[in-house]
Amino acid sequence: MTNDYSFQDIEEKWIKKWQKNDVFNVKKDQRDSYFVNVAYPYPSGSMHVGHGRTYTLPDIVARYKRMDGYNVLFPMAWHVTGTPVIGISRRIKEEDEDTLDIYKNLYGVPEEKIGDFKDPLEIVNYFSDEYKKVMTRLGYSIDWDREFRTVDDEYNSFIEWQYRRLKDKGLIKKGTHPVKYCPNDENALGDHDLLEGEEAGIEDFFLIKFELDNGDVLPCATLRPETVLGVTNLWIKPSGQYVKVDVGEERWIVAKKAIAKLREQGWMVEEIEEIKGEELIGKEAETPRSESVPILEADFVDLDVATGVVMSVPAHAPYDLIALKELETDIFPKKVIDLEEYGDVPAQKMLEKYNVSNQIDDSLEDATEELYNKEFNNGFISSGFEDYSGLDVKSARKQIGEDLVSSDLAEKMYEFDQKPVVCRCGEDAVVKVLEDQWFLDYSDRSWKQKTHDALRDINLIPSDIEKDFDHAIDWLEEWACTRRVGLGTNLPWDKEWIIEPLSDSTIYMSYYTISKLLKDVDGDLKDELFDYLFLDKGDVSEISEKTGIEKTKIKEMKEEFEYWYPYDYRFSAKDLIPNHLTFQLFHHTALFDEEKWPQGISVLGMGLLEGEKMSSSKGHVVLLENAIEKYGSDTVRFFLVENAEPWQDFDWRENDVKSTQNKLMHFWDNIEKYLSFEDFSKNLEKIDYWLLSRFNERVKKTRESLENHQTRKALQNAFYLFRKDLGWYKKRTNIDREGAKWCLNKVSREWIKLLAPFIPFIAEEVWSKIGDSFVSEEAFPRVESEYINRKVEFEENLLREVREDVNEIINVTDSTPEKIYLYTSSQWKDDLIGLIAQEDDFDQGKLMGEIMKRDEFKKRGEEVNRILDDLIEIVREHNEYMEYASSVDLGEVLEGASDYLEKEFDCDIIVTNEKNPVHDPQNKSKNALPLKPAIYLE
RNA sequence: GCGGGGGUUGCCGAGCCAGGCCAAAGGCGCAGGACUUAAGAUCCUGUCCCGUAGGGGUCCAGGGGUUCGAAUCCCCUCCCCCGCACCA
C-alpha cells in the first residue's frame, strides 16, 4: 500500500536518472524544435508557492510537447541586474531588524551565512543555488547547461552589442529625467532605499511667475496652470521662512526649503536675504495677464511643497474659497471653467455638498479631489478668455502651460506627490533632475507600428490580452533605460551609466540558444560575432579571424540559433504586460528579422494564500521548499496547475492540497494494480468498449486543453472526469473478468502517460514497472478513434437515466422494492420518435400534421397527441445521439445490465415490453416511451 | 476619467463566444452509509424548495427586450477587481 512509498525517494531517484541520461539537455536534431521560456527570476529570497507556479506551468507545456514529438528547449537563467540586492546587502550590513528577521527566520538562512550577504553577489549566489535546487526537485525539465547570470561577462557583451545596435538605429536618445535623490548620500534612490514614501510618484508643477512692483518674482506652484485665468490673490504663510534668491537674471521669493530642491533641479540659485512671510502680506502682485492681485495670508500653505508660494483660485479650489471666506474679504471668485450643474462658483457647490465650514475640515480634501477630477474630465474653459475659451480642460492645461513656459512666464518644477519621502539614512529625499539621462524611444511612430504588427501574429493566451498589449504599445513613451547605481551592464558609450533591469531583459531568450556554446569559447566577443549569429551579417572566416573563435564553433552557434529561434512561447506574470512583455516585443521588432519575432505569449495570474494576497514581508507565504517537503513535488505541481487556469489567480488552500495528495496516492495504488494485469485476453464486453470510448474522449479534450495551456481543464479531463468514468465502470461490471483486466491494463498504460507532464515522478516510477524507457520520453497518448463509440456511450447514458429514475421513485416513496419491472415501449412509439427525430423544427402543429399523414399514427391520434410533448423532450435531451436512436434496443440494453441493476437495488429486475407485460397491476406499462422505460416497483 | 476583466447554486469555480441535452461539470465543505477495535484515509449516497411514482416550482447581480425557448444574445442600472491617467 501507499505507506511503502516515499515520494522523497522516488524524486531523488528520477532526478538522478534524468541527469545521468541527459534527458533535458538538448541540441539541434532532426525533430521540430519547440522553445518554451519564462521570465528569469531575480534570486533575492526564497521561493514561495507562487513562484512555483510560474515555473511549473512552462514545465508542463515543455513536458507535454516533448512527449508529443518535439525537441523541446526549456532554459533558465538569473536576473541579477539592478539595485534590490544592493539595498538588501546594505540593510544586512546595518543590521536592520526587519531584514534580518526575514532572511533568518522566514528564509532560514544559516547564521554564519548571513555575514557573507554584505556582498550583494553573495545573496544572489546563495539564492540562485537554492532556486536551482528547488526547481530541480520539482522535476523541471530545464536544460541547465545553458544557465547564466546577467552579470556574466559574455552576457554583458551581448547587452552591449544590443545597445550599440539600438543606438545605430536612432532608438536611444538623451534627455533629462527626474529621480528620487538623497542629498546626504548624493545618490539616486530606488524603492528599496527608502524608509518612507516607496509609493511616492513625481509630478510636474508649473511655477507661474507673479511680479511685485519692485520687480521681485513670486513663482506660484500649481498643477493646474489653466486656473491662472481665475486668480484673485496669492497665498503666503505669514509665519513661514521665505528667502530672496537670485535665479539667473531674476530675483525670486520662495520658501527657504525650496532652495535645495531648485538647485537639484538645475537652477543656479544664489541666496540674498531671508524674509518672513508676513512681510509680504498686503502687497500687490501682477499676474502674467497683467492684472493686479493682493497677497493674503493663509496657514494651509505648505512650505514643503515646491516653492511654498501659492496662487488662489477660489471659484475652483475649495481650500481657497473657504480661506477667503474666513478672511471676510470682498474678493469675488472668478469662474474660468464651465462645469455642468455647478453654476458660477463650482467650489461653493462642493463646500455645500461636503458641508464644509472651516479650513481644518477633513472633508475638504475629498471635496477638492472630486472637483478637480470633474473639472479635468468634464470641464470647458469659460467664454472671455481669448483663444482658450471653449477648450476642454485637458487640452487647455497643456496649451496654457506651454504658452506660459514659452513666453518665460512660467517654468517647470518636479515635486513628490506624497510626503514624506525619507531616505534610509534619515534625510528627506528630494527630486533631482538627472542630465544626460539615456532613453529608449518607445514613442517612435514607426517602431510602435512595427510592434503592433508583430502582435497581430502572436498567439496570446488568453486572447483577451491583445487589447492590453495594444494599449501598452500606444501608451509607452520615452523609457529611462539607465541608472547610476546597481548591478548590470554599463552603457557601452557612456560608462557612468548602468543599463537597468527592464531594459537588459528584452531579447535574452535568443541568448539561451548560444549560452552553452559560449561557455567553451575563448575569444573576444565582438559585435561582429553577434551580428553574424543573430542578424545574419558578415563573413564567418573574417569573424573567426577577428574574434579568435574557431569557425566551426561559430557555425555551430549559428545553427543552434536558427534552429531554436524564434521562441514558441514565453510565460510571464500578467502584471508585466505594460512593461517587460511589451518591451521585449519592441526590441525584437527593432533588432530581428520578422521571422524571428515571438510566436506566443502566455500570461500568468497571481497567487493567493487561503484567499488572501501573499506577502513575503508580512510572512504570509508558504515556502515552496516546505510545501514539497510536506506533500511531495508531484502534489505541489498538480495542485498549482489544477487550481485555476494559468492566467487566473490561484489560491493555495492547505486543505485542498492535502486532498490532492490523497487522491494522487490513491491513484498511484490503483494504477500499479491495473498495470500488473498483464497477459489477459482481449475478450471485451460492451462496457469495456464504453470505457475505452470515454478514455479516448478524455484524451482528446486533454490534448485540446493543453494546446491552449488550459491546465485546469486538462486535468479535469485527464484526471477527475476519467476517475468518475472508472468509478462507474467498476460499479457496472465485474472487473475480475479477463476482458476487464485487459481493458484496465490497456487504459492505464495510456493514462499514466497522459498525466506524466503533471506528475512526472509518480509517472516514471509506475512506468518503470512495465517499461525500460523514460515515460518523459514516451509518446503522449493520441486519440484512437477506432475506440470512440458513440452508440455505446448513448446506451450507457440511457441506463444511467433509468437508474436515476428508479432511485428517485425509491426516495420519494421511501420504499425498498423487492421487484422492479421495466416496460419498454411498443414498436409504433419507436417508429414515431424516429419520425420526430428527422424533423429539425419542433413546431407542434406542423409536426402533428406531418404525423397524421401516416395511417398507423392516425388511428392512434389521441395517444399520439398525449405523448408528443414527451417525445419531443426526449429528442431534445438526446439530441447529439439521435442518429443512434433507431439502432438502440432498449430492452437489450436493460437486460444486459440487469446484473448491475439487481446489485445496485438489491432486488429482482424484470424487463418486458408494454405490448405484453408479464405483470402490471397498476397499468404502468402504458407510460413506456422510446428510450425511457415505464417503471413499476413492488 | 480611460482601458481591461468580472458578478453563477454554502465556498472555489465550469458553462456564456457557436441559445434548447442546465437545477446547472468538478473540487471543497456539510450530512448519511460502508469499511475499521478506533481515528484518518478510501468508497458509496445525498446536498435550491415542495412532492409516498420517475413530477412540479424557483434560480445564474438588478431591470427591460429579442426568441417557441436565455445563465448564455441585445439595451440600461448597480457593484467588485486590475492596469493607466489625473489629482491632493
GROMACS .gro file of C-alpha atoms (C1' of nucleotides) in nm, chain B residues 2-72:
model
   71
  940C      C1'    1  -0.961   5.595  -1.983
  941G      C1'    2  -0.854   5.075  -2.089
  942G      C1'    3  -0.931   4.561  -1.945
  943G      C1'    4  -1.175   4.171  -1.668
  944G      C1'    5  -1.572   4.018  -1.370
  945G      C1'    6  -2.064   3.937  -1.063
  946U      C1'    7  -2.332   3.151  -1.137
  947U      C1'    8  -2.629   2.718  -0.661
  948G      C1'    9  -2.261   2.732   0.140
  949C      C1'   10  -1.736   2.838  -0.065
  950C      C1'   11  -1.383   2.791  -0.501
  951G      C1'   12  -1.513   2.764  -0.985
  952A      C1'   13  -1.702   2.533  -1.511
  953G      C1'   14  -2.079   2.683  -1.851
  954C      C1'   15  -2.163   3.214  -2.175
  955C      C1'   16  -1.807   3.319  -2.786
  956A      C1'   17  -2.139   2.883  -3.150
  957G      C1'   18  -2.941   2.989  -2.710
  958G      C1'   19  -3.267   2.418  -2.605
  959C      C1'   20  -2.910   1.783  -2.375
  960C      C1'   21  -2.866   2.335  -1.744
  961A      C1'   22  -3.125   2.264  -1.110
  962A      C1'   23  -2.655   2.400  -1.400
  963A      C1'   24  -1.938   1.997  -1.451
  964G      C1'   25  -1.550   1.927  -1.098
  965G      C1'   26  -1.336   2.032  -0.623
  966C      C1'   27  -1.404   2.192  -0.113
  967G      C1'   28  -1.743   2.194   0.288
  968C      C1'   29  -2.161   1.953   0.506
  969A      C1'   30  -2.500   1.511   0.605
  970G      C1'   31  -2.593   0.984   0.593
  971G      C1'   32  -2.397   0.496   0.496
  972A      C1'   33  -1.991   0.108   0.401
  973C      C1'   34  -1.502  -0.038   0.571
  974U      C1'   35  -1.227  -0.022   1.061
  975U      C1'   36  -1.116  -0.207   1.752
  976A      C1'   37  -1.093   0.327   1.661
  977A      C1'   38  -0.927   0.773   1.415
  978G      C1'   39  -0.754   0.916   0.944
  979A      C1'   40  -0.768   0.766   0.454
  980U      C1'   41  -1.079   0.533   0.095
  981C      C1'   42  -1.557   0.402  -0.128
  982C      C1'   43  -2.089   0.488  -0.197
  983U      C1'   44  -2.532   0.819  -0.147
  984G      C1'   45  -2.728   1.294  -0.083
  985U      C1'   46  -2.662   1.830  -0.063
  986C      C1'   47  -3.219   2.515  -0.405
  987C      C1'   48  -3.763   2.431  -0.237
  988C      C1'   49  -4.200   2.106  -0.249
  989G      C1'   50  -4.358   1.601  -0.353
  990U      C1'   51  -4.549   0.841  -0.055
  991A      C1'   52  -4.404   0.710  -0.864
  992G      C1'   53  -3.979   0.898  -1.227
  993G      C1'   54  -4.316   1.518  -1.118
  994G      C1'   55  -4.360   2.037  -1.009
  995G      C1'   56  -4.173   2.524  -0.851
  996U      C1'   57  -3.797   2.896  -0.810
  997C      C1'   58  -3.290   3.026  -0.968
  998C      C1'   59  -2.737   3.219  -1.264
  999A      C1'   60  -2.609   4.089  -0.960
 1000G      C1'   61  -3.091   4.409  -1.073
 1001G      C1'   62  -3.436   4.582  -1.457
 1002G      C1'   63  -3.611   4.567  -1.959
 1003G      C1'   64  -3.600   4.341  -2.460
 1004U      C1'   65  -3.529   3.961  -2.875
 1005U      C1'   66  -3.696   3.434  -2.923
 1006C      C1'   67  -4.148   2.890  -2.938
 1007G      C1'   68  -3.725   2.882  -2.578
 1008A      C1'   69  -3.195   3.281  -2.239
 1009A      C1'   70  -2.711   3.174  -1.714
 1010U      C1'   71  -2.598   3.208  -2.247
   0.00000   0.00000   0.00000
